Every structure is written in structure tokens, then in C-alpha cells.
Amino acid sequence: MLDPKRSDLCVGVIGAGTMGRGIAQVAATAGIKVLLFDSSTDVLASGVAFITGMIERAVEKGRMEEAGAKAALARIETVEGLEGFSGCHLVIEAVIEDMDLKKEIFATLDKALGPDAVIATNTSSLSVTEIASATKSPGRIAGMHFFNPPPLMKLVEVIGGIRTEAWATEALVEIAKRMGKTPVAAADSPGFLVNHAGRAYTPEGLRIVFEGIADFPAVDRIMRDAAGFRMGPFQLMDLVGLDIAHSVIEEIYHQYYEEPMYRPNIISRQRVAAGLLGRKTGEGFYVYEDGKQIEPPEAPAPSVKEASIWIGKAPDGADKALGKIFAAAGAELSKSKKPAKGDIAVVLPVGGDATTAALAEDLDPKRTVAVDPIFGLDARRTLMTTPVTEAACRDAAWGLLAADGVPVTVINDSPGFVAQRIVALIVNIGCNIAQQRIAAPEDIDTAVKLGLNYPQGPLEWGDALGPDVVLRILEGMHDFYGDPRYRPSPWLKRRAGLGVALRTPEGA
Ligand SMILES: NC(=O)c1ccc[n+]([C@@H]2O[C@H](COP(=O)([O-])OP(=O)(O)OC[C@H]3O[C@@H](n4cnc5c(N)ncnc54)[C@H](O)[C@@H]3O)[C@@H](O)[C@H]2O)c1
């Protein structure tokens, strides 16, 4: 069995492209001997030159000692074929995403390597179990999934296939730590952990736009300012490239046998067909000039500042906080139980839309607007109308809400606004990952924060909002649409019902 702590650890890396060169750099700088191979001698040479350049830059910037850099570079050797890896303790395969090629490589390595060596694939989307099926020793085959760029991204997913033995994944966890990474264990499944957990953010953003609730920049602004994401879903798809983003969405949907929760949207398919791929083509959801995203101007808030406002009840005192904002802007607050004639009714639904709230509370839908009580009274406010809200009522509420300088995004009716529904889906998918035993609750949160850069992990975010609140949002959407896409996860339902945290593991 491989001793991951051995001082003479030798790691082979196959493929010197984007990922292979990065993995080789990470291993060599961590003091591990590296053998590197690529079927293209040009790529192999450019890979070594790239690593040399990166390490030299680290010295120039004072992040690395000269002697350490020299030693790291001396640890990297190139080999001319797979037989060159025979003395390696671990080989990480990072060739192109092609099942047949990977199987061929694994079958060859299985014969060439000693019985204690582990063979790992860096695949993003192929089944580790299927790759292992090409070998006679599937017990030592696993996934070791680095993220791009490997030197910067802390996370490594260690993936056990159906026949992978514990010693192999345990060794990979230790070696990932030796490389300065944060490993998380995940079971072999479509998208593993991170790419699975990412199936809510961009697809639900697309669904919101598809339904005419808001436009691309509006969704991005809400998710950045009100929900705290570094990038909106459409900025993210432009960065990744819509061709890649769309194919990952389709791939995981099909691998899960057309699970509605992961349903793709025709917007992205059509935009791929139109060549609007994002930054790399100069135009995606946004236009890019000299590599810079052009932000479309935001509609200015109307200057109307006078109105009598009636506010409905909301959880956690959001109605009171909103009342203060309106009063400070100069609005008159109606104290009556029901809105008086001439009042604008402001409702604060959780998981509901403005129309349903107006009907449930017997309000005049022409004089009703909704404000998201959960996301965004501070950094950005979301104001939602019913299909018949009068423009004058909308503008008065908008002007008053924007009076203190906090930006306001006006959207059309939607159960769960924009941020509630996207975040609730992120939490729900995180819950399903836990339910399916793909990974442990704390690993799900760690992986999502490190691999996707979300402000919080899905389970901890659900706990911060309250499992009952997340359940209410999902049930509201599920009731409204009748779409199984929004059905709550059993993990969420039970924990919300029991009043325990979403991070509560089974049998705790
Ligand atoms: N790029 C990413 O963001 C990313 C992130 C995580 C995982 N991955 C996975 O990592 C793997 C590599 O992706 P990449 O982006 O580095 O691809 P890449 O195209 O940049 O590099 C692949 C390299 O494999 C080489 N190659 C092809 N056939 C070979 C063979 N028979 N023997 C040796 N080398 C061969 C190619 O010459 C090329 O240099 C894929 O499985 C991919 O899914 C990619």
C-alpha cells in the first residue's frame, strides 16, 4: 500500500496542458519529485517553460526563495512515454476529456506500475468507476480532481469509484495535503461534488430570465449586491465560456437521467448557436471592449417621494425595518389593519409572488408591490410588481426605497423573487448531495466555498437562513409552478421538521 508520507514520493503527471502543468508545478513546489509527459513534445516543452516562468515570477515577487525555486525546478523531469512512469508511486492523468483514451492509458499504466501505486484521473465529468473498469486493479484507481488554475485553487476532490479501496483514497487525501491543498472526499457521481453543487446558480438564473422576471444584468446585480456573490450567474457564464457552461449543464442533466432539478434552458443553447460565448468571443451576455465588461446602465429611480404606504407582516421584523426606510424617505405609514383607499400595499413574501400575496390578503393588486424581506434591505433592494400594478404605485415605492441611495432593482412577479429562489435551490441541491451520501455535510460546505467561491456553503447558508425558511421558499415555488424541479430534498424536509441544523449528519 502506498505510504503517502514517504520522503522519496514520486508523482507522474500525464498531459502537460492547462491542468497537468499546474499540477506538476504544485507537486514540485511541495517538495515532491515529478515526472511529466505529454504526447505532444511541443506542449511538453511549453509546459516546462510555463512552470519555469511561474516559479521565476514567484521569486521576483518575493513569494519564493531562489534556492527553493531551483530545487523545485530540479524536481521536474520529462519522460518520453508511459513506460517512463514505472517507478512512480502515484500517477495523475490529465489528458483531454475522452473516455476511450483515458481507459487505454489506465490499462497501460496498470500493467507498468508496481502494485502499491495509485493511479488517479483529473477528469471533471467522466465516471471514475468506468475508467477503472479498463484495469485489472480497480481498487487503486481514484479521482484526484484539481481546479483551474491548480496553483491558486486550494480545493482537491478525491473521488472513490465503486471498487476503489479506502487505502487509495486515503493516500490521495494525504498527498493533497502534502501539496498544500484542502482535500474533500466525494463519491463517484455525475459532476462529483462541486460541479453538482453548481447546478443551481446559473441554471436558475437562466430560468428567471427565460420567464421574463428580470434581465441578465438585473439578476447579476441582485446576486452580487443582495446575496453577496463575487460574480452574477451571467458574468460567470461569460467568464467560463457559454459553450462549456452549457455543455456541463446538459451533461449533468442527462447523467442524472433527466432529473428536472438540473434541467437546462434553451436560452443558453440558442446563444451558443449564435456564437455569443462570452469573454473569449468578445460578446456573451455582456459586450467586452479591450477585455473589459461593459455594464449596461441601470434605470434611474423615479423622483416620486410622496405616498401613503401600508406594509404587510413579515418574518424577523423585516416589516419594521422596511417601515423605517419608507418613513425616513418621507412616506406616510398607514397603521390600519387593511390598506386605506389611496395607500400603496407593500407585501414581503417568502417563497411567494406578489399576486398570490395580494390575493391571499385581499389587497388591490393594482396598488400592491412586494419587497424581498430576506435578501437585500441593505445593499440592494428588490421590488416586485403584480402584472397589474399601476406604474404610479410602482414608481412611488421605487423612488421612496431608493431615496437613501441604496439601489433598487424592479422585477416582474416571481415566487421567491430572484435571490430567494436561487439561494434556496443551492441549499436544496447541497441537501441532496448530502442525502445521496456523495459527501459529508462539512465537506459540501468547504468544497462549495473553495471550488465555487460562493459566500457560504449550501448547508451553512441554509442553517443561517433557517431550514424552515428555505423549505417555505421551495414549497412556495413548488406549489406555484407544480414543477418537480423545486421539490424539497428529503434531507431538508426532515431537518426542518425536526428543528435541527442542515449540517446534522445522519445518525448523529
Ligand atoms: N481546464 C479545466 O478547467 C479543468 C479543470 C479540472 C479538470 N479538468 C480535466 O483535466 C483534464 C485535462 O484538461 P486540460 O484543460 O488540462 O486539457 P488540455 O487540452 O489543456 O490538456 C490536455 C493535454 O493532454 C495531452 N494529451 C492528449 N492525448 C494524450 C496522450 N495520449 N498522452 C499524453 N498526453 C496526451 C494533450 O496534448 C494536451 O496537452 C481533463 O480530463 C479535464 O476534464 C480540466
XYZ file of C-alpha atoms and ligand atoms in Angstrom, residues 13-23 37-41 43-44 46 82 85 93-98 101-102 104-105 121-126 131 144-150 195 244, ligand 1:
91
model
C 1.639 13.593 -14.458
C 0.254 12.693 -17.880
C -0.751 15.639 -20.012
C 1.102 18.954 -19.780
C -1.848 21.116 -20.817
C -3.701 23.621 -18.648
C -4.195 21.239 -15.728
C -1.215 18.884 -15.999
C 1.384 21.672 -15.929
C -0.339 23.280 -12.947
C -0.482 20.001 -11.023
C 4.647 13.516 -20.081
C 2.580 14.779 -22.978
C 2.020 13.098 -26.344
C 2.851 16.438 -27.928
C 6.542 17.271 -27.490
C 3.158 21.016 -25.321
C 5.588 19.195 -23.048
C 5.873 24.698 -23.351
C 4.006 5.874 -20.251
C 6.295 6.138 -15.075
C -3.744 11.584 -15.573
C -4.724 14.982 -17.026
C -5.164 14.332 -20.742
C -8.128 15.526 -22.793
C -11.640 14.562 -21.667
C -12.016 11.359 -23.708
C -8.247 7.485 -24.388
C -8.327 7.510 -20.592
C -6.341 2.984 -22.781
C -3.913 4.991 -20.648
C -7.656 10.792 -13.005
C -8.217 14.527 -13.026
C -11.409 14.140 -15.076
C -14.140 16.711 -14.481
C -17.075 14.780 -15.844
C -16.265 11.158 -16.668
C -12.216 4.424 -16.252
C -7.971 13.443 -7.893
C -9.804 16.467 -9.210
C -7.833 19.719 -9.127
C -9.440 23.030 -10.064
C -8.175 25.586 -12.527
C -5.615 27.053 -12.007
C -4.162 24.330 -9.758
C -19.894 20.626 -10.377
C -18.507 24.950 -21.731
N -9.355 23.028 -17.749
C -10.043 22.943 -16.620
O -10.587 23.935 -16.125
C -10.146 21.625 -15.892
C -10.409 21.636 -14.512
C -10.448 20.435 -13.817
C -10.257 19.249 -14.521
N -10.030 19.267 -15.851
C -9.792 17.962 -16.512
O -8.406 17.805 -16.667
C -8.125 17.084 -17.859
C -7.207 17.897 -18.739
O -7.821 19.120 -19.055
P -6.985 20.373 -19.595
O -7.880 21.526 -19.518
O -5.650 20.420 -18.932
O -6.810 19.959 -21.131
P -5.698 20.452 -22.155
O -6.285 20.245 -23.500
O -5.167 21.788 -21.800
O -4.508 19.395 -21.940
C -4.633 18.057 -22.282
C -3.280 17.574 -22.731
O -3.333 16.168 -22.924
C -2.409 15.874 -23.957
N -2.686 14.551 -24.479
C -3.663 14.169 -25.341
N -3.568 12.836 -25.572
C -2.524 12.371 -24.828
C -1.933 11.097 -24.637
N -2.408 10.023 -25.262
N -0.885 11.006 -23.810
C -0.398 12.078 -23.184
N -0.893 13.328 -23.335
C -1.959 13.460 -24.140
C -2.631 16.986 -24.971
O -1.510 17.122 -25.832
C -2.818 18.187 -24.059
O -1.611 18.878 -23.838
C -9.467 16.752 -18.481
O -9.860 15.475 -18.066
C -10.375 17.808 -17.898
O -11.720 17.375 -17.801
C -9.940 20.429 -16.558
